Coordinates of C-alpha atoms and ligand atoms in Angstrom, one line a residue:
M1 CA -98.3 -43.1 82.8
S2 CA -99.5 -45.9 85.0
G3 CA -99.5 -45.1 88.7
S4 CA -100.7 -41.6 87.9
R5 CA -102.3 -39.6 90.8
K6 CA -104.6 -37.9 88.4
I7 CA -107.4 -39.2 86.2
Y8 CA -108.1 -37.4 82.8
L9 CA -111.7 -37.3 81.8
G10 CA -113.1 -35.2 78.9
T11 CA -115.6 -34.8 76.2
N12 CA -115.7 -33.5 72.6
T13 CA -119.2 -32.2 71.8
K14 CA -118.4 -32.3 68.0
M15 CA -120.8 -30.2 65.9
Y16 CA -123.6 -30.4 68.5
K17 CA -124.7 -27.9 71.1
N18 CA -125.2 -24.2 70.5
I19 CA -124.0 -21.5 72.8
R20 CA -126.8 -21.7 75.3
Q21 CA -126.7 -25.6 75.4
T22 CA -122.9 -25.5 75.8
V23 CA -123.0 -23.0 78.7
D24 CA -125.8 -25.0 80.4
F25 CA -123.7 -28.1 80.0
V26 CA -120.4 -26.8 81.4
T27 CA -122.2 -24.9 84.2
R28 CA -124.1 -28.0 85.3
L29 CA -121.0 -30.2 85.0
E30 CA -119.0 -27.8 87.1
T31 CA -121.7 -27.7 89.8
L32 CA -122.0 -31.5 89.9
T33 CA -118.2 -32.1 90.1
K34 CA -117.2 -29.2 92.3
D35 CA -116.5 -31.3 95.3
I36 CA -113.9 -33.5 93.5
P37 CA -110.4 -32.2 94.2
R38 CA -108.8 -31.1 91.0
D39 CA -105.4 -32.5 91.9
R40 CA -107.1 -35.9 91.4
L41 CA -109.1 -35.0 88.3
E42 CA -108.4 -33.2 85.0
L43 CA -111.7 -32.5 83.5
F44 CA -112.1 -31.0 80.1
V45 CA -114.7 -30.1 77.6
I46 CA -114.1 -29.4 73.9
P47 CA -117.1 -27.6 72.4
S48 CA -117.6 -26.0 69.0
Y49 CA -115.8 -22.8 68.0
T50 CA -118.7 -20.4 68.3
T51 CA -119.3 -21.5 71.9
L52 CA -115.8 -21.2 73.2
A53 CA -115.8 -17.7 74.5
A54 CA -119.1 -18.2 76.4
A55 CA -118.0 -21.6 77.7
R56 CA -114.7 -20.3 78.9
K57 CA -116.4 -17.4 80.8
S58 CA -119.0 -19.5 82.4
V59 CA -116.8 -21.8 84.5
P60 CA -113.4 -21.4 86.2
E61 CA -110.5 -22.9 84.4
T62 CA -109.3 -24.5 87.6
D63 CA -112.4 -26.7 87.4
I64 CA -112.9 -27.4 83.7
L65 CA -110.4 -26.9 80.9
I66 CA -112.0 -25.7 77.7
G67 CA -110.5 -26.9 74.4
A68 CA -110.8 -26.1 70.7
Q69 CA -111.6 -28.9 68.3
N70 CA -108.9 -27.9 65.8
M71 CA -106.5 -25.0 65.1
C72 CA -104.4 -23.6 62.2
W73 CA -100.6 -23.8 62.6
E74 CA -100.1 -20.2 61.4
D75 CA -100.7 -17.1 63.4
Q76 CA -102.3 -15.3 60.5
G77 CA -102.5 -15.3 56.7
Q78 CA -104.4 -16.4 53.7
F79 CA -106.1 -19.4 55.3
T80 CA -109.8 -18.8 54.7
G81 CA -112.0 -20.7 57.2
E82 CA -109.2 -21.5 59.6
I83 CA -108.8 -20.3 63.3
S84 CA -105.5 -19.0 64.4
P85 CA -103.8 -19.8 67.7
L86 CA -103.8 -16.1 68.5
M87 CA -107.6 -16.1 68.2
L88 CA -107.8 -19.0 70.6
E89 CA -105.5 -17.2 73.0
E90 CA -107.8 -14.2 72.9
V91 CA -110.7 -16.5 74.0
G92 CA -108.7 -18.1 76.8
V93 CA -108.8 -21.6 75.5
N94 CA -106.6 -24.0 77.5
L95 CA -106.4 -27.1 75.2
V96 CA -106.4 -27.9 71.5
M97 CA -107.5 -31.2 70.1
I98 CA -105.4 -32.2 67.1
G99 CA -106.0 -35.0 64.6
H100 CA -109.5 -36.2 65.8
S101 CA -110.5 -39.1 63.6
E102 CA -113.2 -37.0 61.9
R103 CA -110.5 -34.3 61.0
R104 CA -108.3 -37.1 59.6
H105 CA -110.9 -39.1 57.7
V106 CA -113.6 -36.6 56.7
F107 CA -111.4 -33.6 56.2
R108 CA -108.3 -35.6 55.0
E109 CA -105.8 -34.1 57.5
N110 CA -102.4 -35.9 57.5
D111 CA -99.7 -36.6 60.1
A112 CA -97.4 -33.8 58.9
E113 CA -100.2 -31.2 59.3
E114 CA -101.0 -32.6 62.8
N115 CA -97.3 -32.1 63.6
R116 CA -97.3 -28.4 62.6
K117 CA -100.4 -27.9 64.7
I118 CA -98.8 -29.6 67.7
L119 CA -95.7 -27.4 67.5
A120 CA -97.9 -24.3 67.1
A121 CA -100.1 -25.3 70.1
L122 CA -97.0 -25.8 72.3
K123 CA -95.6 -22.5 71.1
H124 CA -98.7 -20.7 72.2
G125 CA -99.0 -22.4 75.6
F126 CA -102.0 -24.7 74.8
V127 CA -102.1 -28.3 75.9
P128 CA -102.2 -30.3 72.6
L129 CA -104.4 -33.4 72.7
L130 CA -103.2 -35.6 69.9
C131 CA -105.7 -38.2 68.8
V132 CA -104.5 -41.4 67.2
G133 CA -106.1 -44.6 66.0
E134 CA -106.3 -47.1 63.2
T135 CA -109.2 -47.6 60.8
G136 CA -111.1 -50.9 60.7
E137 CA -109.3 -51.8 57.4
E138 CA -105.9 -51.1 58.9
K139 CA -106.8 -53.3 61.9
E140 CA -107.8 -56.1 59.5
Y141 CA -104.6 -55.9 57.7
G142 CA -102.8 -56.3 61.0
I143 CA -101.0 -52.9 60.7
A144 CA -102.7 -51.0 63.7
E145 CA -99.5 -50.8 65.6
E146 CA -97.5 -49.5 62.6
V147 CA -100.2 -46.8 61.9
I148 CA -100.3 -45.7 65.5
R149 CA -96.5 -45.5 65.9
T150 CA -96.4 -43.5 62.7
Q151 CA -99.1 -41.1 63.9
L152 CA -97.1 -40.6 67.2
K153 CA -93.7 -40.3 65.7
V154 CA -94.7 -37.9 62.9
G155 CA -97.2 -36.0 65.1
F156 CA -94.7 -35.3 67.9
R157 CA -91.7 -34.8 65.6
G158 CA -89.5 -32.0 66.8
V159 CA -91.2 -31.7 70.2
P160 CA -88.4 -31.3 72.8
A161 CA -88.4 -33.9 75.6
E162 CA -88.8 -31.2 78.2
Q163 CA -92.2 -30.3 76.7
A164 CA -93.5 -33.8 76.6
G165 CA -95.2 -33.2 80.0
K166 CA -97.5 -30.7 78.4
V167 CA -99.1 -33.0 75.8
M168 CA -101.9 -35.5 76.0
V169 CA -102.8 -38.4 73.8
A170 CA -106.1 -40.0 73.0
Y171 CA -106.3 -43.5 71.5
E172 CA -109.5 -43.6 69.5
P173 CA -109.8 -46.5 67.1
V174 CA -111.7 -45.2 64.1
W175 CA -113.9 -48.3 64.0
A176 CA -115.0 -47.6 67.6
I177 CA -116.1 -44.0 67.3
G178 CA -119.6 -42.7 66.9
V179 CA -123.1 -44.1 66.3
N180 CA -121.8 -46.9 64.1
G181 CA -118.8 -47.6 66.3
K182 CA -118.1 -50.8 68.2
P183 CA -116.2 -50.2 71.4
A184 CA -112.8 -51.7 71.7
S185 CA -112.5 -54.6 74.2
E186 CA -110.6 -53.6 77.3
D187 CA -107.9 -56.1 76.4
Y188 CA -107.4 -54.7 73.0
A189 CA -107.4 -51.2 74.3
E190 CA -104.8 -52.1 76.9
K191 CA -102.6 -53.7 74.3
I192 CA -102.6 -50.6 72.2
H193 CA -102.2 -48.3 75.2
A194 CA -99.1 -50.2 76.3
L195 CA -97.7 -49.8 72.8
I196 CA -98.4 -46.0 72.9
H197 CA -96.6 -45.7 76.3
R198 CA -93.6 -47.6 74.9
T199 CA -93.5 -45.5 71.8
L200 CA -93.7 -42.3 73.8
A201 CA -90.9 -43.5 76.1
E202 CA -88.8 -44.2 73.0
Q203 CA -89.5 -40.7 71.6
F204 CA -89.0 -38.7 74.8
G205 CA -87.1 -40.9 77.1
R206 CA -88.7 -43.0 79.8
E207 CA -89.0 -40.3 82.4
Q208 CA -90.6 -37.6 80.1
G209 CA -92.6 -40.2 78.1
E210 CA -94.2 -41.4 81.3
K211 CA -95.6 -38.0 82.0
I212 CA -97.9 -38.1 79.0
P213 CA -101.5 -39.3 79.8
V214 CA -103.0 -41.6 77.3
L215 CA -106.8 -41.6 77.3
Y216 CA -109.1 -44.2 75.6
G217 CA -112.0 -42.9 73.4
G218 CA -114.6 -44.5 71.1
S219 CA -118.0 -45.6 72.3
V220 CA -117.2 -45.3 76.0
N221 CA -120.4 -45.7 77.9
D222 CA -121.9 -46.7 81.2
G223 CA -121.4 -50.3 80.5
N224 CA -117.7 -50.3 79.6
A225 CA -116.1 -47.3 81.4
E226 CA -115.3 -49.3 84.5
K227 CA -113.8 -52.2 82.6
L228 CA -111.6 -49.8 80.6
I229 CA -110.4 -47.6 83.5
V230 CA -109.0 -50.5 85.5
M231 CA -106.6 -51.5 82.7
P232 CA -103.0 -50.6 83.7
H233 CA -102.1 -48.4 80.8
I234 CA -105.3 -46.4 80.5
D235 CA -104.9 -43.0 82.2
G236 CA -108.4 -41.6 81.4
L237 CA -111.4 -41.6 79.1
F238 CA -112.3 -39.3 76.2
I239 CA -116.0 -39.6 75.8
G240 CA -118.4 -38.5 73.1
R241 CA -122.1 -39.2 73.2
S242 CA -122.2 -40.7 76.7
A243 CA -120.9 -37.5 78.2
W244 CA -123.1 -34.9 76.5
D245 CA -125.6 -35.0 79.3
A246 CA -123.8 -33.5 82.4
D247 CA -125.6 -35.7 84.9
H248 CA -124.8 -38.8 82.9
F249 CA -121.1 -37.7 82.5
N250 CA -121.0 -37.0 86.3
S251 CA -122.3 -40.5 87.0
I252 CA -119.5 -42.1 84.8
I253 CA -116.9 -39.9 86.6
R254 CA -118.1 -41.1 90.0
K255 CA -118.0 -44.7 88.9
V256 CA -114.5 -44.7 87.4
M257 CA -112.7 -42.5 89.9
P258 CA -112.5 -44.9 92.8
L259 CA -111.5 -47.8 90.5
F260 CA -108.8 -45.7 88.9
F261 CA -107.3 -44.8 92.3
Q262 CA -107.4 -48.4 93.5
K263 CA -105.5 -49.4 90.4
S264 CA -102.9 -46.6 91.0
G265 CA -102.5 -47.7 94.6
T266 CA -103.6 -44.3 95.9
E267 CA -106.9 -43.7 97.7
G268 CA -109.7 -42.1 95.8
D269 CA -111.9 -39.5 97.4
Ligands
PGA1 P1 -118.1 -41.5 70.9 O1 -117.1 -40.4 70.4 O2 -117.8 -41.7 72.4 O3 -119.5 -40.9 70.7 O4 -117.9 -42.7 70.1 C1 -115.8 -40.4 70.7 C2 -115.0 -39.3 70.0 O5 -115.3 -39.1 68.8 O6 -114.2 -38.7 70.6

């Protein structure tokens, strides 16, 4: 959704940060970013399950959306070790991340499962954040575009066009994520983001498809955030390691916001 008036910036803290560390992090982040009008910025944090209740209580949801890292598609049942949408509702979670690369590749989740989770998240009023991205091997085989189109088409299967405005997408090439990751070049990311926007327009129709923000994630850092955010089809950044210190995250936010609004042709604050 190029031309967007809002930038999307968020972090997944993975299996790091206990309750106290998470509360300190979101509280500090809220203090540091309080002056930024939220009609310009959608800021979200996705911490581990055990910290969700405390995180949600410690900052207003108008300032920071709190998300879960995964969710079961069923409300209840014989699903040992899973977390139900009803349980997340009870905690007041706003967003649910679905299909993060580590869920797909370490825990072997597939597109059909991600689809059931997307539908359940929408049913319960959460914003689903669908993560897509090809592995290094798929990129080498030249099938990145096919893989990503499949992840989108199966992942959003059965989502009515009028609900498209409620979902978000993160493009996170598997080879770019984490300590061994190599960030995608801005040109490569732009090419895939344009493909994602085209596929979403195909799926939901142009008008509805354009409402879906597509964020880039995978080794975003101080050095590349500015280059990525100026690309026409990148609507935000989904950051791991470089955002886990609130002051550092805030400095990235301050750097990218004016560039994003220059690109969108609207003035930043
Ligand atoms: P990274 O993580 O920024 O540490 O590479 C990204 C992610 O897994 O979402």
